[in-house]
Amino acid sequence: MCTEVVLPGKVEPEGLQLRRVPLPVPGAGQVVVRMEATGVSFAEQQMRRGRYYDQPPFPFVPGYDLVGTVQAAGDGVDRALIGTRVAALTKTGGWASHVLLDAADVVEVPEGVGAAEAETAVVNGITAWQMLHRKARVRSGGTVLVHGANGGVGSLLVQLALAAGIRVIGTASARHHDALRALGVTPVDYRTENIPARVRELAPGGVDAVFDHVGGPGLADSWHLLAPGGTLVSYGSAATRDDTGSKQWPVLRLLGRVWMWNALPGGRHAYFFNVWAGRAFSRARFRARLRADLTQVLTALQRGDITATVAARLPLAQAAEALRLAESGTVSGKVVLVP
């Protein structure tokens, strides 16, 4: 049997349900992955509120990504894949002991990289890598501002930028500043400091890129902190997490701002980053890009260019506690569910 965590509707974390169902059977081109680690992301926090803009209808199994071992393979799949540890981006379905996936969507995890450590670098690592190297394209010697530099995406983005020779200014609460300084980041306290004024002191000519997961009114400040030719990458709306009403409106409003800013002179650019962009138009191209970029991230993890930060490991049956912990804002890194 397979154990799944089900999100039945708009509930508090304690409303999550455990369900036992028959093990999935792989069809042609499919594999069954025995989950070893799956993450708790901002997406699940939004989904339980019904606020993630393209979530499926309730009830469903959440889980944006996972790492596990291929247990069974269908026709047309290389049998050598069985027994291999793989990672996959799923959007939903990862909070289960066994997950059915297309074989083309799994990426092998390098030797020596643990399941929980690899898990922290799947959706977070892909997001950080593609924003830095495919969207902002900041060169060595440039300067970037990373909001939430201690978070799941932010911590990997910081390390990838530093590894590329980029100077990093990072916002975080004071308790995370020593750790950020140890990495080589210049920290700014978003609770007590005037962020725009402080960043202008540190980078009088503006920064080459801002990575903003907060959204809301502060997004305009991020835009105005850019140097000529700089890039704003917005990849979340944490400021609207507890809002009610339409879940599409915050995204549509953000896209409207991006369109307006891109029409202005000055050579600056703004993007709303969506890791799934392009999938509907060319699945093969999307898969190839995802495989290439996730391989780069996992290789960087294996080399030690980036360090996985596992905030906590909790068993799948304690998904409610894991979600509460992730939502608390008190941890650094990724909360991981394990079998």
PDB file of C-alpha atoms in Angstrom, residues 10-305:
ATOM      1  CA  LYS A  10      -9.195  25.189   2.729  1.00  0.00           C
ATOM      2  CA  VAL A  11      -8.045  23.915   6.109  1.00  0.00           C
ATOM      3  CA  GLU A  12      -5.560  24.622   8.854  1.00  0.00           C
ATOM      4  CA  PRO A  13      -2.512  22.329   8.728  1.00  0.00           C
ATOM      5  CA  GLU A  14      -4.197  20.004  11.226  1.00  0.00           C
ATOM      6  CA  GLY A  15      -6.903  19.393   8.602  1.00  0.00           C
ATOM      7  CA  LEU A  16      -4.507  17.418   6.386  1.00  0.00           C
ATOM      8  CA  GLN A  17      -5.568  13.789   6.023  1.00  0.00           C
ATOM      9  CA  LEU A  18      -3.588  10.557   5.729  1.00  0.00           C
ATOM     10  CA  ARG A  19      -4.858   8.049   3.193  1.00  0.00           C
ATOM     11  CA  ARG A  20      -3.804   4.508   2.296  1.00  0.00           C
ATOM     12  CA  VAL A  21      -4.204   3.527  -1.347  1.00  0.00           C
ATOM     13  CA  PRO A  22      -2.892   0.690  -3.539  1.00  0.00           C
ATOM     14  CA  LEU A  23       0.644   1.085  -4.860  1.00  0.00           C
ATOM     15  CA  PRO A  24       0.705   2.716  -8.300  1.00  0.00           C
ATOM     16  CA  VAL A  25       1.575   0.538 -11.287  1.00  0.00           C
ATOM     17  CA  PRO A  26       3.805   2.092 -13.965  1.00  0.00           C
ATOM     18  CA  GLY A  27       2.543   2.254 -17.517  1.00  0.00           C
ATOM     19  CA  ALA A  28       4.603   2.690 -20.671  1.00  0.00           C
ATOM     20  CA  GLY A  29       7.297   5.324 -20.137  1.00  0.00           C
ATOM     21  CA  GLN A  30       6.561   5.614 -16.422  1.00  0.00           C
ATOM     22  CA  VAL A  31       8.359   4.808 -13.160  1.00  0.00           C
ATOM     23  CA  VAL A  32       7.275   4.386  -9.554  1.00  0.00           C
ATOM     24  CA  VAL A  33       9.551   6.284  -7.174  1.00  0.00           C
ATOM     25  CA  ARG A  34       9.737   5.319  -3.503  1.00  0.00           C
ATOM     26  CA  MET A  35       9.918   8.701  -1.795  1.00  0.00           C
ATOM     27  CA  GLU A  36      12.919   9.358   0.478  1.00  0.00           C
ATOM     28  CA  ALA A  37      12.412  13.102   0.924  1.00  0.00           C
ATOM     29  CA  THR A  38       9.820  15.650  -0.155  1.00  0.00           C
ATOM     30  CA  GLY A  39       9.710  19.333   0.667  1.00  0.00           C
ATOM     31  CA  VAL A  40       7.403  21.847   2.305  1.00  0.00           C
ATOM     32  CA  SER A  41       7.401  24.945   0.097  1.00  0.00           C
ATOM     33  CA  PHE A  42       5.608  28.282   0.019  1.00  0.00           C
ATOM     34  CA  ALA A  43       3.381  26.749  -2.675  1.00  0.00           C
ATOM     35  CA  GLU A  44       1.810  24.314  -0.192  1.00  0.00           C
ATOM     36  CA  GLN A  45       1.266  27.150   2.265  1.00  0.00           C
ATOM     37  CA  GLN A  46      -0.711  28.956  -0.430  1.00  0.00           C
ATOM     38  CA  MET A  47      -2.505  25.846  -1.644  1.00  0.00           C
ATOM     39  CA  ARG A  48      -4.032  25.056   1.738  1.00  0.00           C
ATOM     40  CA  ARG A  49      -5.542  28.551   1.681  1.00  0.00           C
ATOM     41  CA  GLY A  50      -6.776  28.049  -1.883  1.00  0.00           C
ATOM     42  CA  ARG A  51      -4.441  30.884  -2.908  1.00  0.00           C
ATOM     43  CA  TYR A  52      -2.013  29.223  -5.338  1.00  0.00           C
ATOM     44  CA  TYR A  53      -2.995  30.611  -8.705  1.00  0.00           C
ATOM     45  CA  ASP A  54      -3.126  27.357 -10.713  1.00  0.00           C
ATOM     46  CA  GLN A  55      -3.638  24.688  -8.056  1.00  0.00           C
ATOM     47  CA  PRO A  56      -5.901  21.729  -8.849  1.00  0.00           C
ATOM     48  CA  PRO A  57      -9.392  21.443  -7.335  1.00  0.00           C
ATOM     49  CA  PHE A  58      -9.650  19.964  -3.830  1.00  0.00           C
ATOM     50  CA  PRO A  59      -9.015  17.283  -2.684  1.00  0.00           C
ATOM     51  CA  PHE A  60      -5.496  16.531  -3.901  1.00  0.00           C
ATOM     52  CA  VAL A  61      -2.074  15.379  -2.701  1.00  0.00           C
ATOM     53  CA  PRO A  62       0.333  18.324  -2.339  1.00  0.00           C
ATOM     54  CA  GLY A  63       4.099  18.102  -2.717  1.00  0.00           C
ATOM     55  CA  TYR A  64       6.015  20.264  -5.184  1.00  0.00           C
ATOM     56  CA  ASP A  65       9.121  18.086  -5.506  1.00  0.00           C
ATOM     57  CA  LEU A  66      10.717  14.910  -4.235  1.00  0.00           C
ATOM     58  CA  VAL A  67      13.784  12.704  -4.132  1.00  0.00           C
ATOM     59  CA  GLY A  68      13.555   8.929  -4.027  1.00  0.00           C
ATOM     60  CA  THR A  69      14.586   5.614  -5.514  1.00  0.00           C
ATOM     61  CA  VAL A  70      13.036   4.135  -8.642  1.00  0.00           C
ATOM     62  CA  GLN A  71      11.220   0.989  -7.505  1.00  0.00           C
ATOM     63  CA  ALA A  72       9.491  -0.114 -10.713  1.00  0.00           C
ATOM     64  CA  ALA A  73       9.531   0.842 -14.388  1.00  0.00           C
ATOM     65  CA  GLY A  74       7.053   0.413 -17.224  1.00  0.00           C
ATOM     66  CA  ASP A  75       7.556  -0.617 -20.827  1.00  0.00           C
ATOM     67  CA  GLY A  76      10.057   1.439 -22.763  1.00  0.00           C
ATOM     68  CA  VAL A  77      12.028   2.526 -19.697  1.00  0.00           C
ATOM     69  CA  ASP A  78      15.679   1.551 -19.278  1.00  0.00           C
ATOM     70  CA  ARG A  79      15.697  -1.176 -16.607  1.00  0.00           C
ATOM     71  CA  ALA A  80      18.992   0.193 -15.281  1.00  0.00           C
ATOM     72  CA  LEU A  81      16.975   3.052 -13.817  1.00  0.00           C
ATOM     73  CA  ILE A  82      15.501   0.704 -11.199  1.00  0.00           C
ATOM     74  CA  GLY A  83      17.338   1.220  -7.906  1.00  0.00           C
ATOM     75  CA  THR A  84      18.632   4.650  -8.943  1.00  0.00           C
ATOM     76  CA  ARG A  85      18.121   7.681  -6.696  1.00  0.00           C
ATOM     77  CA  VAL A  86      16.364  10.425  -8.639  1.00  0.00           C
ATOM     78  CA  ALA A  87      14.879  13.889  -8.140  1.00  0.00           C
ATOM     79  CA  ALA A  88      11.728  15.270  -9.719  1.00  0.00           C
ATOM     80  CA  LEU A  89       9.718  18.470  -9.879  1.00  0.00           C
ATOM     81  CA  THR A  90       6.051  17.531  -9.490  1.00  0.00           C
ATOM     82  CA  LYS A  91       4.009  20.654  -8.471  1.00  0.00           C
ATOM     83  CA  THR A  92       1.587  18.293  -6.678  1.00  0.00           C
ATOM     84  CA  GLY A  93       1.666  14.650  -5.586  1.00  0.00           C
ATOM     85  CA  GLY A  94       5.017  14.544  -3.811  1.00  0.00           C
ATOM     86  CA  TRP A  95       3.644  14.036  -0.280  1.00  0.00           C
ATOM     87  CA  ALA A  96       3.305  10.289  -0.710  1.00  0.00           C
ATOM     88  CA  SER A  97       5.365   7.210   0.054  1.00  0.00           C
ATOM     89  CA  HIS A  98       5.296   6.144  -3.614  1.00  0.00           C
ATOM     90  CA  VAL A  99       4.797   8.419  -6.626  1.00  0.00           C
ATOM     91  CA  LEU A 100       4.047   7.584 -10.268  1.00  0.00           C
ATOM     92  CA  LEU A 101       6.061   9.745 -12.680  1.00  0.00           C
ATOM     93  CA  ASP A 102       7.022   9.924 -16.331  1.00  0.00           C
ATOM     94  CA  ALA A 103      10.556   8.567 -16.633  1.00  0.00           C
ATOM     95  CA  ALA A 104      11.466  11.617 -18.725  1.00  0.00           C
ATOM     96  CA  ASP A 105      10.778  13.854 -15.714  1.00  0.00           C
ATOM     97  CA  VAL A 106      13.276  12.314 -13.291  1.00  0.00           C
ATOM     98  CA  VAL A 107      16.913  13.402 -12.931  1.00  0.00           C
ATOM     99  CA  GLU A 108      19.583  11.197 -11.384  1.00  0.00           C
ATOM    100  CA  VAL A 109      21.034  12.409  -8.091  1.00  0.00           C
ATOM    101  CA  PRO A 110      24.868  12.335  -8.008  1.00  0.00           C
ATOM    102  CA  GLU A 111      26.738   9.899  -5.803  1.00  0.00           C
ATOM    103  CA  GLY A 112      27.405  11.120  -2.292  1.00  0.00           C
ATOM    104  CA  VAL A 113      24.425  13.486  -2.128  1.00  0.00           C
ATOM    105  CA  GLY A 114      21.861  12.515   0.518  1.00  0.00           C
ATOM    106  CA  ALA A 115      18.139  12.441  -0.203  1.00  0.00           C
ATOM    107  CA  ALA A 116      17.167  15.257   2.170  1.00  0.00           C
ATOM    108  CA  GLU A 117      20.078  17.402   1.017  1.00  0.00           C
ATOM    109  CA  ALA A 118      19.193  16.858  -2.635  1.00  0.00           C
ATOM    110  CA  GLU A 119      15.542  17.638  -1.868  1.00  0.00           C
ATOM    111  CA  THR A 120      16.415  21.140  -0.669  1.00  0.00           C
ATOM    112  CA  ALA A 121      17.917  21.850  -4.089  1.00  0.00           C
ATOM    113  CA  VAL A 122      15.116  20.679  -6.391  1.00  0.00           C
ATOM    114  CA  VAL A 123      12.454  23.393  -6.730  1.00  0.00           C
ATOM    115  CA  ASN A 124      14.541  25.865  -4.698  1.00  0.00           C
ATOM    116  CA  GLY A 125      17.693  25.175  -6.680  1.00  0.00           C
ATOM    117  CA  ILE A 126      15.992  25.220 -10.081  1.00  0.00           C
ATOM    118  CA  THR A 127      14.294  28.488  -9.180  1.00  0.00           C
ATOM    119  CA  ALA A 128      17.533  30.079  -7.962  1.00  0.00           C
ATOM    120  CA  TRP A 129      19.615  28.820 -10.903  1.00  0.00           C
ATOM    121  CA  GLN A 130      17.203  29.863 -13.615  1.00  0.00           C
ATOM    122  CA  MET A 131      16.522  33.295 -12.097  1.00  0.00           C
ATOM    123  CA  LEU A 132      20.237  34.038 -11.766  1.00  0.00           C
ATOM    124  CA  HIS A 133      21.589  32.507 -14.950  1.00  0.00           C
ATOM    125  CA  ARG A 134      18.656  32.489 -17.386  1.00  0.00           C
ATOM    126  CA  LYS A 135      16.758  35.644 -16.417  1.00  0.00           C
ATOM    127  CA  ALA A 136      19.072  38.143 -14.691  1.00  0.00           C
ATOM    128  CA  ARG A 137      22.313  36.905 -16.306  1.00  0.00           C
ATOM    129  CA  VAL A 138      24.458  38.878 -13.890  1.00  0.00           C
ATOM    130  CA  ARG A 139      28.147  38.779 -14.680  1.00  0.00           C
ATOM    131  CA  SER A 140      31.027  38.251 -12.291  1.00  0.00           C
ATOM    132  CA  GLY A 141      31.755  41.464 -10.426  1.00  0.00           C
ATOM    133  CA  GLY A 142      28.129  42.577 -10.425  1.00  0.00           C
ATOM    134  CA  THR A 143      25.992  43.279  -7.361  1.00  0.00           C
ATOM    135  CA  VAL A 144      22.597  41.771  -6.544  1.00  0.00           C
ATOM    136  CA  LEU A 145      19.995  42.227  -3.828  1.00  0.00           C
ATOM    137  CA  VAL A 146      18.359  39.034  -2.555  1.00  0.00           C
ATOM    138  CA  HIS A 147      15.272  39.437  -0.396  1.00  0.00           C
ATOM    139  CA  GLY A 148      14.862  36.644   2.146  1.00  0.00           C
ATOM    140  CA  ALA A 149      18.513  35.647   1.849  1.00  0.00           C
ATOM    141  CA  ASN A 150      18.103  33.035   4.597  1.00  0.00           C
ATOM    142  CA  GLY A 151      15.100  31.309   3.010  1.00  0.00           C
ATOM    143  CA  GLY A 152      14.903  28.148   0.952  1.00  0.00           C
ATOM    144  CA  VAL A 153      15.348  29.816  -2.440  1.00  0.00           C
ATOM    145  CA  GLY A 154      17.250  32.815  -1.090  1.00  0.00           C
ATOM    146  CA  SER A 155      19.978  30.793   0.617  1.00  0.00           C
ATOM    147  CA  LEU A 156      20.739  28.843  -2.571  1.00  0.00           C
ATOM    148  CA  LEU A 157      20.528  31.956  -4.723  1.00  0.00           C
ATOM    149  CA  VAL A 158      23.052  33.676  -2.466  1.00  0.00           C
ATOM    150  CA  GLN A 159      25.499  30.774  -2.725  1.00  0.00           C
ATOM    151  CA  LEU A 160      25.130  30.400  -6.493  1.00  0.00           C
ATOM    152  CA  ALA A 161      25.728  34.129  -6.937  1.00  0.00           C
ATOM    153  CA  LEU A 162      28.810  34.113  -4.702  1.00  0.00           C
ATOM    154  CA  ALA A 163      30.167  31.080  -6.561  1.00  0.00           C
ATOM    155  CA  ALA A 164      29.806  33.102  -9.782  1.00  0.00           C
ATOM    156  CA  GLY A 165      31.837  35.996  -8.356  1.00  0.00           C
ATOM    157  CA  ILE A 166      28.840  38.246  -7.715  1.00  0.00           C
ATOM    158  CA  ARG A 167      28.570  40.580  -4.706  1.00  0.00           C
ATOM    159  CA  VAL A 168      25.422  39.912  -2.656  1.00  0.00           C
ATOM    160  CA  ILE A 169      23.344  42.158  -0.422  1.00  0.00           C
ATOM    161  CA  GLY A 170      20.737  40.123   1.427  1.00  0.00           C
ATOM    162  CA  THR A 171      17.723  41.039   3.537  1.00  0.00           C
ATOM    163  CA  ALA A 172      16.969  38.921   6.603  1.00  0.00           C
ATOM    164  CA  SER A 173      16.080  39.329  10.259  1.00  0.00           C
ATOM    165  CA  ALA A 174      18.986  40.063  12.598  1.00  0.00           C
ATOM    166  CA  ARG A 175      19.299  36.512  13.926  1.00  0.00           C
ATOM    167  CA  HIS A 176      20.467  35.320  10.490  1.00  0.00           C
ATOM    168  CA  HIS A 177      23.065  38.049   9.908  1.00  0.00           C
ATOM    169  CA  ASP A 178      26.095  36.257  11.339  1.00  0.00           C
ATOM    170  CA  ALA A 179      25.484  33.239   9.117  1.00  0.00           C
ATOM    171  CA  LEU A 180      25.068  35.465   6.079  1.00  0.00           C
ATOM    172  CA  ARG A 181      28.251  37.398   6.851  1.00  0.00           C
ATOM    173  CA  ALA A 182      30.119  34.090   7.171  1.00  0.00           C
ATOM    174  CA  LEU A 183      29.094  33.303   3.594  1.00  0.00           C
ATOM    175  CA  GLY A 184      30.233  36.695   2.341  1.00  0.00           C
ATOM    176  CA  VAL A 185      26.834  38.414   2.163  1.00  0.00           C
ATOM    177  CA  THR A 186      26.228  41.985   3.323  1.00  0.00           C
ATOM    178  CA  PRO A 187      23.064  41.667   5.432  1.00  0.00           C
ATOM    179  CA  VAL A 188      20.270  44.227   5.801  1.00  0.00           C
ATOM    180  CA  ASP A 189      17.659  43.907   8.551  1.00  0.00           C
ATOM    181  CA  TYR A 190      14.243  44.174   6.903  1.00  0.00           C
ATOM    182  CA  ARG A 191      12.578  44.651  10.303  1.00  0.00           C
ATOM    183  CA  THR A 192      14.571  47.628  11.584  1.00  0.00           C
ATOM    184  CA  GLU A 193      16.368  49.207   8.624  1.00  0.00           C
ATOM    185  CA  ASN A 194      15.110  51.322   5.747  1.00  0.00           C
ATOM    186  CA  ILE A 195      15.931  48.848   2.979  1.00  0.00           C
ATOM    187  CA  PRO A 196      16.006  51.276   0.004  1.00  0.00           C
ATOM    188  CA  ALA A 197      18.151  53.795   1.888  1.00  0.00           C
ATOM    189  CA  ARG A 198      20.567  51.147   3.143  1.00  0.00           C
ATOM    190  CA  VAL A 199      20.934  49.482  -0.265  1.00  0.00           C
ATOM    191  CA  ARG A 200      21.625  52.863  -1.889  1.00  0.00           C
ATOM    192  CA  GLU A 201      24.407  53.390   0.646  1.00  0.00           C
ATOM    193  CA  LEU A 202      25.916  50.022  -0.262  1.00  0.00           C
ATOM    194  CA  ALA A 203      25.364  50.362  -4.020  1.00  0.00           C
ATOM    195  CA  PRO A 204      25.082  54.078  -4.907  1.00  0.00           C
ATOM    196  CA  GLY A 205      24.758  53.346  -8.614  1.00  0.00           C
ATOM    197  CA  GLY A 206      22.082  50.724  -8.091  1.00  0.00           C
ATOM    198  CA  VAL A 207      22.230  46.930  -8.188  1.00  0.00           C
ATOM    199  CA  ASP A 208      22.401  44.724 -11.254  1.00  0.00           C
ATOM    200  CA  ALA A 209      19.498  42.545 -10.136  1.00  0.00           C
ATOM    201  CA  VAL A 210      16.909  42.266  -7.390  1.00  0.00           C
ATOM    202  CA  PHE A 211      15.294  38.932  -6.539  1.00  0.00           C
ATOM    203  CA  ASP A 212      11.989  39.595  -4.774  1.00  0.00           C
ATOM    204  CA  HIS A 213       9.720  36.892  -3.337  1.00  0.00           C
ATOM    205  CA  VAL A 214       7.640  39.313  -1.257  1.00  0.00           C
ATOM    206  CA  GLY A 215       5.716  41.318  -3.844  1.00  0.00           C
ATOM    207  CA  GLY A 216       3.182  43.828  -2.563  1.00  0.00           C
ATOM    208  CA  PRO A 217       3.985  47.533  -2.217  1.00  0.00           C
ATOM    209  CA  GLY A 218       7.718  46.896  -1.683  1.00  0.00           C
ATOM    210  CA  LEU A 219       8.092  45.625  -5.241  1.00  0.00           C
ATOM    211  CA  ALA A 220       8.258  49.214  -6.496  1.00  0.00           C
ATOM    212  CA  ASP A 221      11.218  49.837  -4.178  1.00  0.00           C
ATOM    213  CA  SER A 222      12.955  46.818  -5.712  1.00  0.00           C
ATOM    214  CA  TRP A 223      12.447  48.285  -9.197  1.00  0.00           C
ATOM    215  CA  HIS A 224      13.819  51.684  -8.227  1.00  0.00           C
ATOM    216  CA  LEU A 225      16.962  50.122  -6.723  1.00  0.00           C
ATOM    217  CA  LEU A 226      18.075  48.797 -10.109  1.00  0.00           C
ATOM    218  CA  ALA A 227      21.056  50.228 -11.944  1.00  0.00           C
ATOM    219  CA  PRO A 228      20.567  51.142 -15.617  1.00  0.00           C
ATOM    220  CA  GLY A 229      20.269  47.856 -17.491  1.00  0.00           C
ATOM    221  CA  GLY A 230      19.429  46.000 -14.273  1.00  0.00           C
ATOM    222  CA  THR A 231      16.846  43.251 -13.856  1.00  0.00           C
ATOM    223  CA  LEU A 232      14.059  42.742 -11.329  1.00  0.00           C
ATOM    224  CA  VAL A 233      12.963  39.126 -10.919  1.00  0.00           C
ATOM    225  CA  SER A 234       9.767  38.688  -8.913  1.00  0.00           C
ATOM    226  CA  TYR A 235       9.053  35.102  -7.976  1.00  0.00           C
ATOM    227  CA  GLY A 236       6.442  35.174  -5.242  1.00  0.00           C
ATOM    228  CA  SER A 237       3.823  37.109  -3.360  1.00  0.00           C
ATOM    229  CA  ALA A 238       4.544  36.418   0.301  1.00  0.00           C
ATOM    230  CA  ALA A 239       3.025  39.791   1.174  1.00  0.00           C
ATOM    231  CA  THR A 240      -0.387  38.506   0.056  1.00  0.00           C
ATOM    232  CA  ARG A 241      -0.173  35.106   1.770  1.00  0.00           C
ATOM    233  CA  ASP A 242      -2.980  35.801   4.208  1.00  0.00           C
ATOM    234  CA  ASP A 243      -5.155  37.832   1.846  1.00  0.00           C
ATOM    235  CA  THR A 244      -8.636  36.692   0.887  1.00  0.00           C
ATOM    236  CA  GLY A 245     -10.471  36.962  -2.398  1.00  0.00           C
ATOM    237  CA  SER A 246      -9.275  36.075  -5.882  1.00  0.00           C
ATOM    238  CA  LYS A 247      -6.081  34.064  -6.020  1.00  0.00           C
ATOM    239  CA  GLN A 248      -5.457  35.246  -9.582  1.00  0.00           C
ATOM    240  CA  TRP A 249      -5.618  38.969  -8.809  1.00  0.00           C
ATOM    241  CA  PRO A 250      -2.209  39.346  -7.086  1.00  0.00           C
ATOM    242  CA  VAL A 251      -0.521  37.611 -10.030  1.00  0.00           C
ATOM    243  CA  LEU A 252      -2.433  39.630 -12.635  1.00  0.00           C
ATOM    244  CA  ARG A 253      -1.617  42.863 -10.822  1.00  0.00           C
ATOM    245  CA  LEU A 254       2.044  41.880 -10.657  1.00  0.00           C
ATOM    246  CA  LEU A 255       2.097  41.026 -14.368  1.00  0.00           C
ATOM    247  CA  GLY A 256       0.554  44.424 -15.111  1.00  0.00           C
ATOM    248  CA  ARG A 257       3.357  46.139 -13.210  1.00  0.00           C
ATOM    249  CA  VAL A 258       5.975  44.099 -15.026  1.00  0.00           C
ATOM    250  CA  TRP A 259       4.496  45.048 -18.402  1.00  0.00           C
ATOM    251  CA  MET A 260       4.405  48.732 -17.436  1.00  0.00           C
ATOM    252  CA  TRP A 261       7.989  48.770 -16.133  1.00  0.00           C
ATOM    253  CA  ASN A 262       9.323  47.027 -19.216  1.00  0.00           C
ATOM    254  CA  ALA A 263       7.757  49.761 -21.360  1.00  0.00           C
ATOM    255  CA  LEU A 264       9.749  52.473 -19.574  1.00  0.00           C
ATOM    256  CA  PRO A 265      13.056  53.841 -20.953  1.00  0.00           C
ATOM    257  CA  GLY A 266      16.349  53.171 -19.172  1.00  0.00           C
ATOM    258  CA  GLY A 267      17.108  49.633 -20.283  1.00  0.00           C
ATOM    259  CA  ARG A 268      15.898  48.005 -17.077  1.00  0.00           C
ATOM    260  CA  HIS A 269      13.888  44.789 -17.203  1.00  0.00           C
ATOM    261  CA  ALA A 270      11.327  43.080 -14.974  1.00  0.00           C
ATOM    262  CA  TYR A 271      10.176  39.469 -14.974  1.00  0.00           C
ATOM    263  CA  PHE A 272       7.680  37.391 -13.083  1.00  0.00           C
ATOM    264  CA  PHE A 273       9.457  34.064 -12.771  1.00  0.00           C
ATOM    265  CA  ASN A 274       7.462  30.861 -13.124  1.00  0.00           C
ATOM    266  CA  VAL A 275       9.459  27.646 -13.119  1.00  0.00           C
ATOM    267  CA  TRP A 276       6.770  26.031 -15.323  1.00  0.00           C
ATOM    268  CA  ALA A 277       6.974  28.683 -18.052  1.00  0.00           C
ATOM    269  CA  GLY A 278       7.147  27.156 -21.521  1.00  0.00           C
ATOM    270  CA  ARG A 279       5.907  23.711 -20.486  1.00  0.00           C
ATOM    271  CA  ALA A 280       2.581  24.109 -22.269  1.00  0.00           C
ATOM    272  CA  PHE A 281       4.253  25.175 -25.525  1.00  0.00           C
ATOM    273  CA  SER A 282       7.070  22.636 -25.765  1.00  0.00           C
ATOM    274  CA  ARG A 283       7.193  19.853 -23.222  1.00  0.00           C
ATOM    275  CA  ALA A 284      10.362  18.395 -24.747  1.00  0.00           C
ATOM    276  CA  ARG A 285      12.199  21.725 -24.576  1.00  0.00           C
ATOM    277  CA  PHE A 286      10.973  22.328 -21.024  1.00  0.00           C
ATOM    278  CA  ARG A 287      12.190  18.892 -19.916  1.00  0.00           C
ATOM    279  CA  ALA A 288      15.592  19.351 -21.536  1.00  0.00           C
ATOM    280  CA  ARG A 289      16.094  22.716 -19.860  1.00  0.00           C
ATOM    281  CA  LEU A 290      14.916  21.390 -16.499  1.00  0.00           C
ATOM    282  CA  ARG A 291      17.201  18.356 -16.728  1.00  0.00           C
ATOM    283  CA  ALA A 292      20.214  20.479 -17.674  1.00  0.00           C
ATOM    284  CA  ASP A 293      19.648  23.051 -14.934  1.00  0.00           C
ATOM    285  CA  LEU A 294      18.806  20.590 -12.163  1.00  0.00           C
ATOM    286  CA  THR A 295      21.909  18.596 -13.079  1.00  0.00           C
ATOM    287  CA  GLN A 296      23.972  21.784 -12.717  1.00  0.00           C
ATOM    288  CA  VAL A 297      22.446  22.470  -9.300  1.00  0.00           C
ATOM    289  CA  LEU A 298      22.929  18.935  -7.984  1.00  0.00           C
ATOM    290  CA  THR A 299      26.507  18.902  -9.293  1.00  0.00           C
ATOM    291  CA  ALA A 300      27.153  22.195  -7.486  1.00  0.00           C
ATOM    292  CA  LEU A 301      25.788  20.544  -4.336  1.00  0.00           C
ATOM    293  CA  GLN A 302      28.057  17.527  -4.832  1.00  0.00           C
ATOM    294  CA  ARG A 303      31.107  19.802  -5.358  1.00  0.00           C
ATOM    295  CA  GLY A 304      30.309  21.859  -2.284  1.00  0.00           C
ATOM    296  CA  ASP A 305      29.724  25.100  -4.217  1.00  0.00           C
TER     297      ASP A 305
END
